[in-house]
Amino acid sequence: MAMDKSFGSTTATSPTARRHSSRNWRNCAKVERASIFLRQPQKPRQLHHSDVFGCALRNWRPLIDTRIQFATFALMSVYRLLLLCFAGVVAAHELRAESAFATHGAERDARGAAAESSLTFSSIHVDGPYIAMTFDDGPSATLTPKLLDLLAAHHIKATFFVIGENVAEHPDIIARAAREGHEIGNHSWSHPNFAKMSDPGVRSQLQRTDDAIKSATGMRPTLLRPPYGSITAREKRWIHDEFGYQIILWDVDPYDWKRPGPAVVRNRILKETQPGSIVLSHDIHPGTLEAMPSTFDALEAKGFKFVTVSELIRMAVAEPSHLPPQTRQSDPAAITPSPSPSLIPSQRPSPSG
């Protein structure tokens, strides 16, 4: 079979072509490597097109030296190691920052708790059989004057937490209470729930009542009892900052607002009252007024003495650390003196104020 001398035209079945192909493979080593990696590739001469790739594959060598590859790998390893070290330093710094933030937060919370304890009182630890009787929601045109007569007969000083709109209607009653030595506190203008109100709304309730008390008595109040005992910690702080009020709650609640009857009111007060107690009642319910004569007699018989809330706070002493507040003696004769004064917060009241 004849052979075409042009490149790549030899017939595969021709013996001459087979010999020619064999010579072509032997010539592979002499041919410049045909590779995409060569700067100036040259086409092989007298090679079948099927042999070009085979020669190139057999003679291919990477242009990049192995030493360069190793150096590149080493540099990348060092780079990754530096990144890991940097990430570790950043993580350690963030951990220290979080720890410092947590410590600062705990200290801030402790300071906030201490500050709140000096603003809010449910009862006071005292050296002596002293208690504070408090009356909410007045003045009542008919009942409050009768209560003032009863207090005068027993030589008792009480604290009245008044509603501003009632003060505006009966300023003479509040003026009399102040003249007779009773303490007047703010109980809002219309008895809303402060915890559900905006700051401007709460501020208006307090300011209007404050002004009404000042107009009737010539003095501004220093105590606040939030309606229902409902107030947030944030409200306590800004109210104290703006008005200077201490927040007064209670630890004895006879639930007289449910009108259970004079005997029930009396018995509940006698059962729950302890030295330092702040007793909650309401001078707008006839049953409460009916319960007070026998209640006062029984409390006096047990040795209790009556003071205003501010006087009770000034009597505060430190409670022994080994004696929790719940173990206080209800018998006034069992009280023992304690040194170093401080103000002791007590348990939360039930929401009936």
mmCIF file with all atom_site columns, C-alpha atoms in Angstrom, residues 32-43:
data_model
loop_
_atom_site.group_PDB
_atom_site.id
_atom_site.type_symbol
_atom_site.label_atom_id
_atom_site.label_alt_id
_atom_site.label_comp_id
_atom_site.label_asym_id
_atom_site.label_entity_id
_atom_site.label_seq_id
_atom_site.pdbx_PDB_ins_code
_atom_site.Cartn_x
_atom_site.Cartn_y
_atom_site.Cartn_z
_atom_site.occupancy
_atom_site.B_iso_or_equiv
_atom_site.pdbx_formal_charge
_atom_site.auth_seq_id
_atom_site.auth_comp_id
_atom_site.auth_asym_id
_atom_site.auth_atom_id
_atom_site.pdbx_PDB_model_num
ATOM 1  C CA . GLU A 1 32 ? 10.710 19.439 21.156 1.00 0.00 ? 32 GLU A CA 1
ATOM 2  C CA . ARG A 1 33 ? 8.041  18.846 23.750 1.00 0.00 ? 33 ARG A CA 1
ATOM 3  C CA . ALA A 1 34 ? 4.696  19.947 22.451 1.00 0.00 ? 34 ALA A CA 1
ATOM 4  C CA . SER A 1 35 ? 2.986  21.218 25.535 1.00 0.00 ? 35 SER A CA 1
ATOM 5  C CA . ILE A 1 36 ? 0.916  24.145 26.523 1.00 0.00 ? 36 ILE A CA 1
ATOM 6  C CA . PHE A 1 37 ? 3.509  24.759 29.240 1.00 0.00 ? 37 PHE A CA 1
ATOM 7  C CA . LEU A 1 38 ? 6.348  25.543 26.724 1.00 0.00 ? 38 LEU A CA 1
ATOM 8  C CA . ARG A 1 39 ? 7.086  29.157 25.951 1.00 0.00 ? 39 ARG A CA 1
ATOM 9  C CA . GLN A 1 40 ? 7.690  28.425 22.210 1.00 0.00 ? 40 GLN A CA 1
ATOM 10 C CA . PRO A 1 41 ? 6.154  25.070 21.283 1.00 0.00 ? 41 PRO A CA 1
ATOM 11 C CA . GLN A 1 42 ? 7.116  23.481 17.962 1.00 0.00 ? 42 GLN A CA 1
ATOM 12 C CA . LYS A 1 43 ? 5.044  21.064 15.961 1.00 0.00 ? 43 LYS A CA 1
#
